[in-house]
XYZ file of C-alpha atoms in Angstrom:
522
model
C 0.000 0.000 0.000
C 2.900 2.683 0.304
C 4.313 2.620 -2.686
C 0.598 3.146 -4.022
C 0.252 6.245 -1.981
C 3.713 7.454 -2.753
C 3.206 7.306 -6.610
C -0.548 8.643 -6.081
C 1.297 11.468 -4.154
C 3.658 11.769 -7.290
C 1.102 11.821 -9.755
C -1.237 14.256 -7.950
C 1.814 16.283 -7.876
C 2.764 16.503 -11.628
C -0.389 16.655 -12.638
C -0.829 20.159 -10.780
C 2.756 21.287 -12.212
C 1.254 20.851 -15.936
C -2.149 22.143 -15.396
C -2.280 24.318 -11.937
C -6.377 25.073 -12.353
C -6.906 20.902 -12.782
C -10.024 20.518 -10.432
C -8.926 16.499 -10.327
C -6.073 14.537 -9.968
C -5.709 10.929 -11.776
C -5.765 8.114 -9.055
C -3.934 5.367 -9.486
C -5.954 1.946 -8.818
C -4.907 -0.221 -5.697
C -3.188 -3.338 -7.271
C 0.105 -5.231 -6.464
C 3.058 -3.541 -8.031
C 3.884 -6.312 -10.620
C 0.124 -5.427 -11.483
C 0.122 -1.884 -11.650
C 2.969 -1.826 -13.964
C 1.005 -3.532 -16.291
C -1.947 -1.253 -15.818
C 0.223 1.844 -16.236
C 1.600 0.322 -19.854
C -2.359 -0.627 -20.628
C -2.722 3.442 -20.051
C 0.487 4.981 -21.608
C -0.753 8.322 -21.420
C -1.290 8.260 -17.713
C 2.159 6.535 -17.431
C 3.740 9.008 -18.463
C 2.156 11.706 -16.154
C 4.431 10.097 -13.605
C 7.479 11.597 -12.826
C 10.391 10.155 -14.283
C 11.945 8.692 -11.490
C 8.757 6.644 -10.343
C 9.589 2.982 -10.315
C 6.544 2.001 -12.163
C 7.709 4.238 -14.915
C 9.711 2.005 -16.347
C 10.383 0.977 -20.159
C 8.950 -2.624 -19.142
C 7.205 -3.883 -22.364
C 5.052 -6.196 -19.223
C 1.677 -7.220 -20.077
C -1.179 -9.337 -18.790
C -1.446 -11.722 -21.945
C -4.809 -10.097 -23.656
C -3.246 -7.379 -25.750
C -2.738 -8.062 -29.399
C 1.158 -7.003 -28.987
C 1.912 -9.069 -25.996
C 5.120 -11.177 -26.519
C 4.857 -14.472 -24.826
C 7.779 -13.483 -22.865
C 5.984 -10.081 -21.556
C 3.006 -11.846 -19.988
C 2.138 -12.262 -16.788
C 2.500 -16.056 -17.002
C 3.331 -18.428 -19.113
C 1.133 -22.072 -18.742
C 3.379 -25.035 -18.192
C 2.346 -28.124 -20.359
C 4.707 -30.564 -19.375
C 2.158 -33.412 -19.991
C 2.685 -35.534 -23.392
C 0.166 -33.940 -26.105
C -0.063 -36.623 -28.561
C -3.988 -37.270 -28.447
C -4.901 -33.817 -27.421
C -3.183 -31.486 -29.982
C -1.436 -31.755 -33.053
C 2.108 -30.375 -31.340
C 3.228 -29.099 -27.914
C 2.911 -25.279 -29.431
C -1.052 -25.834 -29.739
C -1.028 -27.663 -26.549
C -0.465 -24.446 -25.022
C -1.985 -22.001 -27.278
C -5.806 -23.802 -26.496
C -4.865 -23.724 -22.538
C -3.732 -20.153 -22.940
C -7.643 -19.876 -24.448
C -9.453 -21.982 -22.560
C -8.218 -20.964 -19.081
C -5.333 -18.055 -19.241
C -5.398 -14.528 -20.614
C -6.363 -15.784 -23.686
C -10.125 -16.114 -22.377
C -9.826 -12.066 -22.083
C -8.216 -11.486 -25.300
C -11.324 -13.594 -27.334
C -13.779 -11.894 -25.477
C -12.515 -8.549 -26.429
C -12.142 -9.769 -30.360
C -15.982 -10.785 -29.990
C -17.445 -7.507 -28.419
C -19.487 -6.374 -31.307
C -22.308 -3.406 -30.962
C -26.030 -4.572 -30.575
C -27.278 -0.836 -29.975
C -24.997 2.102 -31.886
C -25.598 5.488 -30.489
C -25.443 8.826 -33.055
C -25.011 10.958 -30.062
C -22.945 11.320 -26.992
C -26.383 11.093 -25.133
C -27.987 8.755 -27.044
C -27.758 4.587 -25.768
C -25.593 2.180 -26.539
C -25.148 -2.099 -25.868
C -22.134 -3.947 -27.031
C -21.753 -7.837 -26.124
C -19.469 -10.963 -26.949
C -20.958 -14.259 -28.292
C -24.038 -15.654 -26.924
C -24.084 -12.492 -24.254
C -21.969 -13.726 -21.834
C -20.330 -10.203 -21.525
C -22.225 -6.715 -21.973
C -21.911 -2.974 -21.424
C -24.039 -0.278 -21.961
C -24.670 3.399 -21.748
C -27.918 5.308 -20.506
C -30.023 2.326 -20.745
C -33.243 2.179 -18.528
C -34.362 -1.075 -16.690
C -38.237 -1.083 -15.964
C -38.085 -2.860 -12.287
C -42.155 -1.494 -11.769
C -43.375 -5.585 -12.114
C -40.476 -6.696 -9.278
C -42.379 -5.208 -6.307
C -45.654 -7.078 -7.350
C -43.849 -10.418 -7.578
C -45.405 -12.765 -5.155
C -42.308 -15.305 -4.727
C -38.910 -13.922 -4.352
C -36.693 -13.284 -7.464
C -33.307 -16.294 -7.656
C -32.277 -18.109 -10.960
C -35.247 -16.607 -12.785
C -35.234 -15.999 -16.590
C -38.409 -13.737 -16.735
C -37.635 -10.994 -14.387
C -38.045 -8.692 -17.618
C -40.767 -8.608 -20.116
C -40.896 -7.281 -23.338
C -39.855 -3.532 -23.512
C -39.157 -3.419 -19.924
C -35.072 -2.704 -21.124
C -35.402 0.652 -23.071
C -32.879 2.229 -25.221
C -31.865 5.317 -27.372
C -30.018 3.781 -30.570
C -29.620 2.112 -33.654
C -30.742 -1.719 -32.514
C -29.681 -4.756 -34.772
C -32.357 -6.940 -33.736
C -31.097 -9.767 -35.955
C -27.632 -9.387 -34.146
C -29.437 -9.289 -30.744
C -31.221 -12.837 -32.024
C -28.200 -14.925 -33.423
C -26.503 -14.811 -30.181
C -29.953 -16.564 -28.122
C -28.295 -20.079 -28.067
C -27.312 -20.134 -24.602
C -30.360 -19.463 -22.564
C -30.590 -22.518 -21.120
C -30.165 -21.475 -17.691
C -30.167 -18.046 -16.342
C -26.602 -18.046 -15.306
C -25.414 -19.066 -18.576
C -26.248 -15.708 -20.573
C -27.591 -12.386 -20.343
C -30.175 -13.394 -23.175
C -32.895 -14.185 -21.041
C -32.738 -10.424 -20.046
C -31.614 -8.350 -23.436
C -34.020 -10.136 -25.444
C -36.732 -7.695 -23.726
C -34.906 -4.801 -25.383
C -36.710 -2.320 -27.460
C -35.742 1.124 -28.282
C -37.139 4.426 -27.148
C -37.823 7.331 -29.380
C -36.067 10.159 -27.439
C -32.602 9.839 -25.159
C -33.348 7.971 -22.150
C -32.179 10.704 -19.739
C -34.161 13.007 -21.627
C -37.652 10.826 -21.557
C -38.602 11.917 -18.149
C -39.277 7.990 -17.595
C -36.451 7.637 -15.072
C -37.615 7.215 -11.556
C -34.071 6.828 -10.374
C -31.004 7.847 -12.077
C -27.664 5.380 -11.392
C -24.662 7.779 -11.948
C -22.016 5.021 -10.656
C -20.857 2.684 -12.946
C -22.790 -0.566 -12.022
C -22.443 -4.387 -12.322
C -25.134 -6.148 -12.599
C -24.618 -9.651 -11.639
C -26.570 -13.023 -11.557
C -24.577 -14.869 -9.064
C -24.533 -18.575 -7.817
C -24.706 -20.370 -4.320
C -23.804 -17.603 -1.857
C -22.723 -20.043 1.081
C -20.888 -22.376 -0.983
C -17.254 -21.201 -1.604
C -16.654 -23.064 -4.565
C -19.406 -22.059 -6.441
C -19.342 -18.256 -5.307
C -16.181 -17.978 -5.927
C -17.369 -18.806 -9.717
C -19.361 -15.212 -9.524
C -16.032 -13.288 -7.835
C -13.597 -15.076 -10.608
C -15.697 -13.988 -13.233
C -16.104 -10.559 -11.886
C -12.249 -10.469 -11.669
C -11.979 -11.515 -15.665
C -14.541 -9.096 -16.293
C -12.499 -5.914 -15.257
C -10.410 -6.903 -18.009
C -13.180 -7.076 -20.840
C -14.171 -3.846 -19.503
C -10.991 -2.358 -19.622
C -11.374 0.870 -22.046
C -10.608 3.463 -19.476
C -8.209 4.227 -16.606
C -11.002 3.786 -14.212
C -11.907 -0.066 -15.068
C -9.947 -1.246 -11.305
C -11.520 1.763 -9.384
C -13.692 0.461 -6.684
C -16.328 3.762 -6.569
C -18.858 0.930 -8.588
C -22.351 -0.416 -7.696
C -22.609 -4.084 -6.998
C -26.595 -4.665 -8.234
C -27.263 -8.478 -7.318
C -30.216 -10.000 -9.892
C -32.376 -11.051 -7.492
C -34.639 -10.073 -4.485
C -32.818 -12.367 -1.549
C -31.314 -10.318 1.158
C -27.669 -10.900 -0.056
C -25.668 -12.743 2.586
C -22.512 -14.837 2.335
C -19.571 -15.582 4.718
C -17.546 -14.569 1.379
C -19.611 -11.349 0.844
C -16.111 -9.412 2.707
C -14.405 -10.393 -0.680
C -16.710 -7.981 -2.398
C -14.611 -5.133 -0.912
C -12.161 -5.887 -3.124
C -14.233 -4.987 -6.380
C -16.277 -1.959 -4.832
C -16.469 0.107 -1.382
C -20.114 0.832 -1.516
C -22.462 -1.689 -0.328
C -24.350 -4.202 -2.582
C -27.776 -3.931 -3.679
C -30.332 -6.361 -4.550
C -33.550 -5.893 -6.896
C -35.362 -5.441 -3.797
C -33.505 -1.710 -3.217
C -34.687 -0.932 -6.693
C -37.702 -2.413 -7.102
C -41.059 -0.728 -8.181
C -38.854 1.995 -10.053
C -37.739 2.675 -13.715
C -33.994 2.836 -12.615
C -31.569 4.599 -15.519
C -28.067 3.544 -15.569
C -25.383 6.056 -17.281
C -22.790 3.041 -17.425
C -23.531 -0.377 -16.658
C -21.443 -3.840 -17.068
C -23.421 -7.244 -17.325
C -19.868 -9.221 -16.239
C -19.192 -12.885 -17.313
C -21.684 -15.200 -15.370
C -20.813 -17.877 -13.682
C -22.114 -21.088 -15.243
C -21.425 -20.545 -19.278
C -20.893 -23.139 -21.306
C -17.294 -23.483 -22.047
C -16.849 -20.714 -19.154
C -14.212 -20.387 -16.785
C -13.827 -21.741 -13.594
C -17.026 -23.882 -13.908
C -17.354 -25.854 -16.888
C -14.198 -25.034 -17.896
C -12.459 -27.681 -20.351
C -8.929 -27.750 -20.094
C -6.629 -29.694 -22.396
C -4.406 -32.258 -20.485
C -0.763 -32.025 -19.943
C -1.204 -28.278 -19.016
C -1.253 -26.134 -15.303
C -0.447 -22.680 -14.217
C -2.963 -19.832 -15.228
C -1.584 -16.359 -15.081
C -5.871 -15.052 -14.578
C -6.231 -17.630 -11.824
C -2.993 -16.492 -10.109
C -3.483 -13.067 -10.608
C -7.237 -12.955 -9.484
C -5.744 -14.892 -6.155
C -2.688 -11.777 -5.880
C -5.726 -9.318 -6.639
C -7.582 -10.770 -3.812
C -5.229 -10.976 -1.369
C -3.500 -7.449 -2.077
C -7.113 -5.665 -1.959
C -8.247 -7.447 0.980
C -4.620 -6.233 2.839
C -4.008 -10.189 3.946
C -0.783 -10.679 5.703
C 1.653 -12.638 4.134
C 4.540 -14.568 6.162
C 7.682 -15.959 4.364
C 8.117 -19.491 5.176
C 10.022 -21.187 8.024
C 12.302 -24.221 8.301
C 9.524 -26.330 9.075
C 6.041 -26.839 6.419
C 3.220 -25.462 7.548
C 0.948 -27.654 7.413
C -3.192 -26.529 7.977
C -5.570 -29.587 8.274
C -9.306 -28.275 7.428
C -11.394 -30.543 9.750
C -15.243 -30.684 8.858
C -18.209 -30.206 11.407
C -20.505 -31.330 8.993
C -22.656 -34.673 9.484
C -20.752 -36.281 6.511
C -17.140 -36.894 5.204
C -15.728 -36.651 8.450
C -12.507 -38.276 9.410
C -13.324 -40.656 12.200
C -9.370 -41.209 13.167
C -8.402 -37.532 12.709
C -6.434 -37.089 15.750
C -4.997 -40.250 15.438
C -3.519 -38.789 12.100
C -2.428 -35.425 13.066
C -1.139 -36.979 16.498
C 1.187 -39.002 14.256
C 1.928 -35.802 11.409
C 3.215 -33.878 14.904
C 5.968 -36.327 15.717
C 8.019 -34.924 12.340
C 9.956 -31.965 13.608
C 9.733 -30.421 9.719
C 6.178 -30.057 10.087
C 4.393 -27.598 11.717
C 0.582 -28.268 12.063
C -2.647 -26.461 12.854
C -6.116 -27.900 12.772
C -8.319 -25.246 11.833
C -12.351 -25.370 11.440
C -12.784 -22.462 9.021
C -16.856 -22.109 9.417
C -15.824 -20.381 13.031
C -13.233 -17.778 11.748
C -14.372 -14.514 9.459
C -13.094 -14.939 5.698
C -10.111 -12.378 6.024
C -8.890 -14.521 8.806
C -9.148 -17.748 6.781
C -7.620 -16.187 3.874
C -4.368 -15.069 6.554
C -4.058 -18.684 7.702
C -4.602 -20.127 3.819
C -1.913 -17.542 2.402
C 0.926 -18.723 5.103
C 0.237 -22.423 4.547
C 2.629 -24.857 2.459
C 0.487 -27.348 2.775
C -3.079 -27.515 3.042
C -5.097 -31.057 3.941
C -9.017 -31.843 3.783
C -11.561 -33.868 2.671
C -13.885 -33.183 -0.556
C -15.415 -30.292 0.028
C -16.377 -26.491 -1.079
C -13.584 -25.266 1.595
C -10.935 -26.567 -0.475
C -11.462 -23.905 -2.970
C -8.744 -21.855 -0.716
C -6.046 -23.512 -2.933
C -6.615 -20.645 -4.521
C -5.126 -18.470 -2.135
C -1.801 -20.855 -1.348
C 1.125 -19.642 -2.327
C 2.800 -20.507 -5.369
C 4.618 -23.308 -3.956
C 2.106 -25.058 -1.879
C 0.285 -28.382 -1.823
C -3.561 -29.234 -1.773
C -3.865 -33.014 -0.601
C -7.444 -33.208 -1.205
C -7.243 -36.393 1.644
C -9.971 -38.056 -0.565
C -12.082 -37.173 -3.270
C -14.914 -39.354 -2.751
C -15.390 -40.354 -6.179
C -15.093 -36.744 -7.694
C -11.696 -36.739 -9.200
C -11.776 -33.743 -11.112
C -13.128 -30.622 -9.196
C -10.314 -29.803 -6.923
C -7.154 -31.374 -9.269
C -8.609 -29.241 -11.927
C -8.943 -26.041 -9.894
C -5.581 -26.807 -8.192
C -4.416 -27.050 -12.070
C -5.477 -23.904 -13.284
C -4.275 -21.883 -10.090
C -0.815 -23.839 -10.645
C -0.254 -25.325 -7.013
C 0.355 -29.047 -6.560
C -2.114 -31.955 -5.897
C -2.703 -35.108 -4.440
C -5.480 -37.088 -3.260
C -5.356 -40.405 -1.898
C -5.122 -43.472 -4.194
C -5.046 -46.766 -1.968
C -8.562 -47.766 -2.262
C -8.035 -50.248 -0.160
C -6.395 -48.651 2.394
C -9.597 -46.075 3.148
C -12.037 -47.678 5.332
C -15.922 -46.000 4.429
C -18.212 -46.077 7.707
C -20.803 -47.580 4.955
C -21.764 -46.935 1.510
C -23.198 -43.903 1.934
C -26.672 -42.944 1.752
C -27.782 -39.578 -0.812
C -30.609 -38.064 0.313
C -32.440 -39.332 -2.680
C -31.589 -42.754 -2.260
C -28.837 -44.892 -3.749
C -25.339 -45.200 -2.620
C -22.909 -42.225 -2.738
C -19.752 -41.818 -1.666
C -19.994 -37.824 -0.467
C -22.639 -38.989 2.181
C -20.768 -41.053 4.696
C -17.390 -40.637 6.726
C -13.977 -42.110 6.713
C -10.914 -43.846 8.172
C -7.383 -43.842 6.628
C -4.418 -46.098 6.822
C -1.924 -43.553 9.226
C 0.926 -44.849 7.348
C -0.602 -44.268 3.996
C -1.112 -41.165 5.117
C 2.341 -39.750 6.326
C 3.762 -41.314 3.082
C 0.917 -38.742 1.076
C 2.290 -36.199 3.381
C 6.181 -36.168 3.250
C 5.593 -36.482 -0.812
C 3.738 -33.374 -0.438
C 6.519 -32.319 0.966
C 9.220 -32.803 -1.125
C 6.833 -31.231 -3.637
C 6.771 -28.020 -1.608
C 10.258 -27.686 -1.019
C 11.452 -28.776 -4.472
C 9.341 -25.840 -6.051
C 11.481 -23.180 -8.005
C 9.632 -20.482 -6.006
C 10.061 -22.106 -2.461
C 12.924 -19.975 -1.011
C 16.005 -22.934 -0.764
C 18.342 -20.947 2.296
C 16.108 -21.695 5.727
C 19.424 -21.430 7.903
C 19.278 -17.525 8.914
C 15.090 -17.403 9.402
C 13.995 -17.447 12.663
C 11.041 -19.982 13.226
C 8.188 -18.435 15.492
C 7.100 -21.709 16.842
C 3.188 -22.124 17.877
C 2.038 -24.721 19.680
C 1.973 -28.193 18.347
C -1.416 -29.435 17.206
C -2.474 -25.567 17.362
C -6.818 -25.470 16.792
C -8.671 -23.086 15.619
């Protein structure tokens, strides 16, 4: 945060040398410095308001991976594909090109190539919608959203694809209906598209601010989002992700990472998540639902429909990634984002692994000999192990223990999705997977962290078959005992994983270990 205010103090400064009777000063956004210096080339012109000897104003040619001119060797990250390609692309360059694509900065740079105008305005006050394919992404200008109907709604408003009817999204512009049309596919679902919403759009004859039809006029820049299960981290973390990616589609003006934006939730549920301090890092205003704006004609000046969490072919869910291939520069720099905004401590590692165990107070997937197991992972003098249950901590404090862990141990569950907050050279041992082998080894794949997960059938001992609440077997709904030796072997492989990564610092001997209790709880 310093060197932020320093160079905002530096760039407030110049800025009043060059033009003394400026009413404003440029701001520069609150990102990590490897991420700001990208920003600043992204915006040359405020760059070079900086005074010369700022260190962000460098001649770095650093990128994020998007931009038509960005080297390979200028990008964030580079994927690793050190899997063998034959069967999944015709040559190891490909390989990584349809990773980069499907998962990486690439994602960003095709969704910028397919923004394509739906609504063209004539005048600065006029309207105006642009989207990519099948609407996953939109903006728009002065557009008016008739929310009269909401109020009268006798059930409340969640995963519903007629909150708008026909003419109920007004604009002032030139609409290409048959555009508007081709790109309908993917309304399956409400969170796959923002079809079931635009295809209500008809056009006004006047300027919308102009009409005298706005009950309520939205000056802030505003995201409208449709956003998934709010108490299950995996899947919410699907809306913030895609929020994160968005910033980047969006990015055609210095202000695109300013948090002074409206968070407008698309649907009438009090919003309420133990994740909902993560939307700090996107805005500083609090969120609104359709109830706060319901029984009004609201008018937006700018507003974002951001990439939704469930597309087909999307990212994070439903994302396909090639095999042979790990290491996302978006995944690790929406985890750096995250971290940086949210001001989570970081702690450089010790002699000893630390080791977090995530121990479940749920009725199912428990581990019946869990203390048995950690009683034995204590008696290695490299490890150094906390038992944490995370439901009784706030989210910032998770995040502080997740960020300062090497490796991090738990059953199959939504709290693993904190690999994505490990550092770069940690381990997720995902201690079983209960016959859902992808999930977490794909997430732990695109973030770029290691993974294991236990693969001596035999040596896991179900408490039965498991019993789903709509009758069959299934192996989420029961709990578990592991072999202890099976288990230190999974361990100290972790380990050697951890301490054999290029970015785990080698030279332990001069760091002084603050030691915390063994078998520390939380």
């Amino acid at each position: 945060m310093l060197h932020l205010l320093i160079l905002n103090g530096l760039l407030s400064l110049a800025v009043a040398q060059t033009n003394p009777d400026a009413k404003h000063t440029l701001s520069l956004p609150n990102l990590p410095s490897d991420h700001l210096i990208r920003y600043l080339n992204t915006f040359p012109k405020l760059k070079h308001q900086l005074p010369s000897n700022a260190t962000t104003r460098s001649t770095s040619s650093a990128c994020w991976g998007h931009e038509r001119d960005c080297s390979a060797e200028a990008r964030f990250q580079n994927p690793q594909c050190a899997g063998d390609h034959t069967g999944w692309a015709r040559s190891k360059e490909a390989q990584v090109q349809t990773f980069y694509y499907q998962a990486d900065f690439g994602y960003i740079q095709q969704q910028l190539l397919e923004l394509t105008p739906m609504c063209m305005p004539k005048y600065l006050t006029d309207s105006s919608l642009e989207c990519t394919r099948y609407l996953r992404f939109c903006r728009g200008r002065n557009l008016l959203f008739d929310l009269r109907d909401v109020a009268q709604r006798e059930e409340r408003i969640r995963y519903h694809m007629d909150v708008l009817s026909p003419g109920q999204l007004l604009g002032h512009c030139d609409l290409n209906r048959t555009r508007l049309s081709a790109e309908m596919d993917h309304i399956g679902s409400a969170l796959q598209s923002w079809g079931p919403e635009l295809r209500n759009f008809e056009v006004l004859p006047s300027p919308v601010l102009e009409s005298d039809l706005c009950d309520l006029v939205v000056n802030t820049p505003t995201f409208i989002m449709k956003i998934d299960a709010t108490y299950n981290m995996y899947h919410h973390f699907c809306d913030f992700f895609n929020l994160y990616a968005s910033l980047f589609v969006n990015q055609s003006h210095p202000a695109a990472f300013n948090t002074d934006v409206q968070i407008l939730i698309w649907e009438t549920y009090p919003y309420d998540s133990p994740f909902r301090d993560t939307f700090k890092a996107f805005s500083q205003r609090e969120v609104w639902t359709l109830s706060d704006l319901e029984g009004k004609r609201v008018c937006f000046r700018n507003v974002v429909l951001p990439l939704l969490p469930r597309m087909i072919f999307g990212l994070f869910y439903n994302t396909p990634i090639i095999q042979g291939c790990s290491n996302s520069g978006l995944f690790r720099a929406f985890s750096e984002f995250i971290l940086h905004r949210l001001q989570i401590p970081f702690k450089p590692p010790q002699r000893r692994l630390r080791i977090t165990y995530l121990s479940r107070r749920t009725k199912y997937r428990q581990v019946l000999n869990e203390l048995e197991l950690l009683s034995e992972l204590e008696k290695n003098e490299d490890y150094l192990v906390q038992r944490v249950s995370y439901e009784r901590l706030s989210f910032t404090d998770q995040l502080a223990i997740t960020r300062n862990t090497d490796i991090l141990i738990g059953m199959h569950g939504a709290g693993l999705t904190h690999l994505l907050f490990l550092p770069n050279w940690a381990c997720i041992f995902e201690l079983y997977n209960c016959e859902d082998p992808n999930c977490y080894r794909d997430l732990a794949r695109l973030r770029g962290v290691r993974y294991r997960t236990w693969e001596q059938r035999e040596l896991v001992f179900p408490q039965d078959e498991g019993h789903h609440p709509e009758g069959g077997a299934h192996a989420k709904f029961t709990n578990y005992r592991f072999d202890v030796e099976e288990f230190l072997h999974l361990v100290s492989e972790a380990a050697s994983e951890v301490r054999s990564h290029k970015d785990f610092p080698q030279d332990m001997s001069d760091r002084l270990e603050h030691r915390m209790p063994q078998h520390n709880e939380l």
